[in-house]
Amino acid sequence: MVVPCVECGEKAILKRPKNGKKLCKDCFYSVFEDEIHQTITQNNLFARGESIAIGASGGKDSTVLAHIMKTLNDRHDYGLNLVLLSIDEGISGYRDDSLETVKRNQIQYDLPLKILSYNDLYGWTMDAIVKQIGMKNNCTFCGVFRRQALDRGAALLKCDKIVTGHNADDIAETVIMNMLRGDIARLGRCTAITTGSEGMISRSKPFKYTYEKEIVMYAHFKKLDYFTTECIYSPNAYRGHARVFLKDLERIRPRAILDVIKSGEDLAIKDDVKMPTQMTCVRCGYISSGELCKACIMLDGLNRGKPQLSIGKATKRKQILKAEAAGAVTEMF
């Protein structure tokens, strides 16, 4: 029995994970692109004439993001100047291969490309960091360095905003992670479609309401050129546990992903809850909640041969540094 497309009546070839609607290929393309266009326009993500840095890793999310931004910018005359911005974390057998995909995307979409490396910015690669710290907490180091690297790259390119391929699944996972950690500060802002502190380049997430499965389907049917290998250091990441839990929920109730995001959006924080105060790092000028930003603290620990200094409570780090200064350091690690 031929199942008709709910939009045009032609033969349906897929069922949307988000709502179960059966669509033909062309109607899926149209609905997918129109929903993202609505997300962009309803949230006023961009203004004509702005320069936008697209975070490009070569993976499915960033490749579809580059394709969609290029397509919608041309179709709807956004008037944006688009540029691809890639970060080379220095992961042999993974990032070097994925960057080759980004270079092909540059040609395919006719967009400028800038690549910045951890080694150039911080004097470290992720391979070297993992060699020193092992497989535990390596994603914490990479996440902090990557966020700052994207900001530095966008500033270097004189971009007004950064767009990333974070999708609905990613955001729902982050809500769950922050709830499990009791991280009220991050929980209060992780569902925002645009983030950015005063004086910093803002970031936008056009895929906030887009399911990961639909991004994969779009990339597959469009035959987009993207890199599929998982990061060799990510299997032990804490996020993986939240992802498994979310997928279990999605199997029972497909709307669970959007429901989790809505719960995060509606979260109310009591007035008497103490929140971190935004400061500026005295060393590098990046935003921080203390004298030094997290990236500088991590670099301190790595350069001292004590990477554990940057993991855990600040009070523990201060005690160790105070003891070092007094010349009475004991081996605590």
Coordinates of C-alpha atoms in Angstrom, one line a residue:
M1 CA 0.0 0.0 0.0
V2 CA 1.4 3.4 -1.0
V3 CA 1.4 5.9 1.9
P4 CA 0.7 9.4 0.7
C5 CA 2.7 12.5 1.7
V6 CA 0.5 14.6 4.0
E7 CA 1.6 17.8 2.2
C8 CA 1.2 17.0 -1.5
G9 CA -0.3 13.5 -1.8
E10 CA 2.6 12.0 -3.6
K11 CA 4.3 8.8 -2.3
A12 CA 5.8 9.4 1.2
I13 CA 9.3 8.0 1.8
L14 CA 9.9 9.0 5.4
K15 CA 8.2 9.7 8.7
R16 CA 9.4 12.7 10.6
P17 CA 10.9 11.7 14.0
K18 CA 9.6 15.0 15.5
N19 CA 5.9 14.5 14.9
G20 CA 5.4 11.3 12.9
K21 CA 4.1 13.1 9.7
K22 CA 4.7 11.1 6.5
L23 CA 6.4 13.2 3.8
C24 CA 7.9 12.8 0.3
K25 CA 11.5 13.9 -0.2
D26 CA 10.8 17.4 -1.6
C27 CA 8.2 18.2 1.0
F28 CA 10.6 17.2 3.7
Y29 CA 13.2 19.5 2.3
S30 CA 10.7 22.3 2.2
V31 CA 9.4 21.8 5.7
F32 CA 12.8 21.3 7.2
E33 CA 14.2 24.5 5.6
D34 CA 11.1 26.6 6.3
E35 CA 11.1 25.7 10.0
I36 CA 14.7 26.8 10.4
H37 CA 13.9 30.0 8.5
Q38 CA 11.0 30.7 10.9
T39 CA 13.3 30.1 13.9
I40 CA 15.8 32.6 12.5
T41 CA 13.2 35.3 11.7
Q42 CA 11.0 34.9 14.7
N43 CA 14.0 35.2 17.0
N44 CA 15.7 38.0 15.1
L45 CA 19.0 36.0 15.0
F46 CA 20.6 38.2 12.3
A47 CA 20.6 41.7 10.8
R48 CA 21.3 42.6 7.2
G49 CA 25.0 43.4 6.6
E50 CA 26.3 41.3 9.5
S51 CA 29.3 39.0 9.2
I52 CA 28.5 35.5 10.5
A53 CA 31.1 32.9 11.5
I54 CA 29.7 29.4 10.9
G55 CA 31.4 26.9 13.3
A56 CA 32.5 24.2 10.9
S57 CA 33.8 20.8 12.1
G58 CA 33.0 18.7 9.0
G59 CA 30.4 16.7 10.9
K60 CA 26.7 16.3 10.0
D61 CA 25.4 19.2 12.1
S62 CA 27.9 21.9 11.0
T63 CA 27.8 20.7 7.3
V64 CA 24.0 20.9 7.2
L65 CA 24.3 24.3 9.0
A66 CA 26.6 25.6 6.4
H67 CA 24.4 24.3 3.6
I68 CA 21.2 25.8 5.2
M69 CA 22.8 29.2 6.0
K70 CA 24.0 29.5 2.4
T71 CA 20.7 28.3 1.0
L72 CA 18.5 30.6 3.2
N73 CA 20.8 33.6 2.9
D74 CA 20.4 33.4 -0.9
R75 CA 16.7 32.4 -1.0
H76 CA 15.5 35.0 1.5
D77 CA 18.1 37.7 0.9
Y78 CA 19.3 37.9 4.5
G79 CA 22.2 40.0 3.3
L80 CA 24.7 38.2 5.5
N81 CA 28.4 37.8 4.9
L82 CA 29.1 34.1 5.7
V83 CA 32.5 32.6 6.6
L84 CA 33.5 29.1 7.8
L85 CA 35.5 28.9 11.0
S86 CA 37.1 25.7 12.0
I87 CA 39.1 24.7 15.1
D88 CA 41.9 22.2 14.9
E89 CA 42.1 20.6 18.3
G90 CA 45.1 18.4 17.3
I91 CA 43.5 15.0 17.4
S92 CA 45.4 12.7 15.1
G93 CA 43.2 10.4 12.9
Y94 CA 40.1 12.4 13.6
R95 CA 40.3 16.2 13.3
D96 CA 42.9 16.2 10.5
D97 CA 40.6 14.0 8.5
S98 CA 37.4 16.0 9.3
L99 CA 39.2 19.2 8.3
E100 CA 39.6 17.8 4.8
T101 CA 35.8 17.6 4.7
V102 CA 35.6 21.3 5.7
K103 CA 38.0 22.2 3.0
R104 CA 35.8 20.5 0.5
N105 CA 32.7 22.3 2.0
Q106 CA 34.5 25.6 1.4
I107 CA 34.7 24.8 -2.3
Q108 CA 31.2 23.4 -2.5
Y109 CA 29.5 26.4 -0.8
D110 CA 32.0 29.0 -2.1
L111 CA 32.6 30.4 1.4
P112 CA 35.8 31.7 3.0
L113 CA 37.5 29.4 5.5
K114 CA 39.6 30.2 8.5
I115 CA 41.3 27.4 10.6
L116 CA 42.7 28.0 14.0
S117 CA 44.6 25.4 16.1
Y118 CA 44.9 24.7 19.8
N119 CA 48.6 24.5 19.3
D120 CA 48.8 28.0 17.9
L121 CA 46.5 29.5 20.5
Y122 CA 47.5 27.6 23.6
G123 CA 50.7 25.7 22.8
W124 CA 48.9 22.4 23.4
T125 CA 47.1 19.8 21.3
M126 CA 44.4 17.5 22.6
D127 CA 46.7 14.5 21.9
A128 CA 49.3 16.1 24.2
I129 CA 46.7 16.9 26.8
V130 CA 45.2 13.4 26.9
K131 CA 48.8 12.0 27.1
Q132 CA 49.2 14.0 30.3
I133 CA 45.7 13.7 31.9
G134 CA 44.4 10.4 30.5
M135 CA 40.9 9.8 29.2
K136 CA 39.1 11.3 32.2
N137 CA 38.0 15.0 32.0
N138 CA 39.6 15.4 28.6
C139 CA 36.3 16.6 27.2
T140 CA 36.2 19.3 29.8
F141 CA 39.5 20.7 28.6
C142 CA 38.5 20.5 25.0
G143 CA 35.1 22.2 25.5
V144 CA 36.6 25.2 27.4
F145 CA 39.4 25.6 24.9
R146 CA 37.1 25.2 21.9
R147 CA 34.6 27.8 23.1
Q148 CA 37.3 30.4 23.6
A149 CA 39.0 29.5 20.3
L150 CA 35.7 30.1 18.4
D151 CA 35.4 33.5 20.0
R152 CA 39.0 34.4 19.2
G153 CA 38.6 33.2 15.6
A154 CA 35.4 35.2 15.1
A155 CA 37.1 38.3 16.6
L156 CA 40.1 37.8 14.3
L157 CA 37.7 37.7 11.3
K158 CA 35.8 40.7 12.6
C159 CA 32.5 38.8 12.6
D160 CA 29.4 40.1 14.4
K161 CA 28.1 36.7 15.4
I162 CA 28.8 33.0 15.6
V163 CA 26.4 30.3 14.6
T164 CA 26.8 26.7 15.8
G165 CA 25.1 23.4 14.8
H166 CA 23.8 22.6 18.3
N167 CA 20.5 20.8 17.7
A168 CA 17.4 20.1 19.9
D169 CA 19.0 16.8 21.1
D170 CA 22.2 18.6 22.2
I171 CA 20.3 21.3 24.1
A172 CA 18.0 18.8 25.8
E173 CA 21.1 16.7 26.8
T174 CA 22.6 19.9 28.3
V175 CA 19.5 20.6 30.3
I176 CA 19.6 17.1 31.8
M177 CA 23.4 17.3 32.5
N178 CA 23.1 20.6 34.3
M179 CA 20.2 19.3 36.3
L180 CA 22.2 16.3 37.4
R181 CA 25.1 18.5 38.3
G182 CA 23.0 21.0 40.1
D183 CA 24.6 23.7 37.9
I184 CA 22.0 26.5 38.3
A185 CA 24.0 29.1 36.4
R186 CA 24.3 27.0 33.3
L187 CA 20.9 25.6 33.6
G188 CA 19.4 29.1 33.5
R189 CA 21.0 29.9 30.1
C190 CA 21.6 26.7 28.3
T191 CA 18.3 26.8 26.5
A192 CA 18.8 30.4 25.2
I193 CA 18.8 30.5 21.4
T194 CA 21.3 33.4 21.5
T195 CA 24.0 33.6 24.2
G196 CA 26.7 36.1 24.8
S197 CA 27.9 38.5 27.4
E198 CA 28.3 42.2 27.0
G199 CA 31.3 43.1 24.9
M200 CA 31.6 39.5 23.6
I201 CA 30.5 38.1 20.2
S202 CA 27.1 36.5 20.5
R203 CA 26.3 32.9 19.5
S204 CA 23.1 31.7 17.9
K205 CA 21.7 28.2 17.4
P206 CA 19.4 28.1 14.4
F207 CA 18.9 24.3 15.0
K208 CA 17.5 24.8 18.5
Y209 CA 14.2 23.0 17.6
T210 CA 15.6 20.7 14.9
Y211 CA 15.9 17.0 15.8
E212 CA 19.3 15.3 15.2
K213 CA 17.6 12.4 13.3
E214 CA 16.1 14.9 10.8
I215 CA 19.5 16.6 10.3
V216 CA 20.9 13.1 9.5
M217 CA 18.0 12.4 7.1
Y218 CA 18.4 15.8 5.4
A219 CA 22.2 15.3 5.0
H220 CA 21.6 11.7 3.6
F221 CA 18.9 12.6 1.1
K222 CA 20.7 15.7 0.0
K223 CA 23.9 13.7 -0.3
L224 CA 25.9 16.3 1.6
D225 CA 29.6 15.8 2.1
Y226 CA 30.2 15.3 5.8
F227 CA 32.5 13.4 8.2
T228 CA 30.9 10.6 10.3
T229 CA 33.7 9.3 12.6
E230 CA 33.2 9.9 16.3
C231 CA 35.9 11.7 18.2
I232 CA 38.3 9.0 19.6
Y233 CA 38.3 10.7 23.0
S234 CA 34.6 11.1 23.5
P235 CA 33.3 7.6 24.4
N236 CA 33.9 8.3 28.1
A237 CA 32.2 11.7 28.0
Y238 CA 29.6 12.5 30.7
R239 CA 27.3 13.7 28.0
G240 CA 27.0 10.2 26.7
H241 CA 24.9 9.1 29.8
A242 CA 22.5 12.0 29.3
R243 CA 22.2 11.1 25.6
V244 CA 21.3 7.4 26.3
F245 CA 18.7 8.6 28.8
L246 CA 17.2 11.1 26.3
K247 CA 17.1 8.5 23.5
D248 CA 15.2 6.1 25.9
L249 CA 12.7 8.9 26.5
E250 CA 12.4 9.7 22.8
R251 CA 11.5 6.1 22.0
I252 CA 8.6 6.3 24.4
R253 CA 7.5 9.8 23.6
P254 CA 9.1 11.5 20.5
R255 CA 8.2 15.0 21.8
A256 CA 10.3 14.4 25.0
I257 CA 13.2 16.3 23.4
L258 CA 11.2 19.5 22.9
D259 CA 9.5 19.0 26.3
V260 CA 12.9 18.9 28.1
I261 CA 13.9 22.1 26.3
K262 CA 10.6 23.7 27.3
S263 CA 11.1 22.7 30.9
G264 CA 14.6 24.4 30.8
E265 CA 13.1 27.5 29.3
D266 CA 10.4 27.8 32.0
L267 CA 12.8 27.2 34.8
A268 CA 12.5 30.0 37.4
I269 CA 15.5 30.8 39.6
K270 CA 14.8 32.2 43.1
D271 CA 16.0 35.8 43.6
D272 CA 18.1 34.8 46.6
V273 CA 20.1 32.2 44.7
K274 CA 23.7 33.5 44.3
M275 CA 24.8 33.6 40.7
P276 CA 28.4 34.0 39.4
T277 CA 29.5 37.5 38.7
Q278 CA 30.9 38.2 35.3
M279 CA 34.5 39.5 35.3
T280 CA 37.3 39.8 32.8
C281 CA 40.3 37.5 33.0
V282 CA 43.4 39.6 34.0
R283 CA 45.6 37.5 31.8
C284 CA 43.9 37.1 28.5
G285 CA 40.9 39.5 28.7
Y286 CA 38.3 36.8 28.2
I287 CA 35.1 36.7 30.2
S288 CA 35.4 34.9 33.5
S289 CA 33.8 34.4 36.9
G290 CA 37.1 35.0 38.7
E291 CA 40.5 36.7 38.2
L292 CA 41.5 34.1 35.7
C293 CA 39.2 32.5 33.1
K294 CA 38.8 28.7 33.0
A295 CA 41.1 28.4 29.9
C296 CA 44.0 30.2 31.7
I297 CA 43.5 28.1 34.8
M298 CA 43.6 24.9 32.7
L299 CA 46.8 26.1 30.9
D300 CA 48.4 26.8 34.3
G301 CA 47.7 23.3 35.4
L302 CA 49.0 21.8 32.2
N303 CA 52.1 23.9 32.2
R304 CA 52.9 23.1 35.8
G305 CA 52.4 19.4 35.1
K306 CA 49.4 19.4 37.5
P307 CA 46.3 19.4 35.2
Q308 CA 44.2 18.4 38.2
L309 CA 44.5 21.9 39.5
S310 CA 41.9 23.0 37.0
I311 CA 39.4 20.3 37.8
G312 CA 37.2 20.6 40.8
K313 CA 36.6 23.3 43.4
A314 CA 38.5 26.6 43.2
T315 CA 39.2 26.4 47.0
K316 CA 41.3 23.2 46.4
R317 CA 43.3 24.9 43.7
K318 CA 44.0 28.0 45.9
Q319 CA 45.2 25.8 48.8
I320 CA 47.7 24.0 46.5
L321 CA 49.0 27.3 45.0
K322 CA 49.3 28.8 48.4
A323 CA 51.3 25.9 49.6
E324 CA 53.5 26.0 46.4
A325 CA 54.2 29.7 47.0
A326 CA 55.3 28.9 50.6
G327 CA 57.6 26.2 49.3
A328 CA 55.7 23.6 51.2
V329 CA 54.0 21.7 48.5
T330 CA 53.1 18.1 49.3
E331 CA 52.2 15.6 46.6
M332 CA 48.4 15.7 46.6
F333 CA 47.9 14.0 43.3

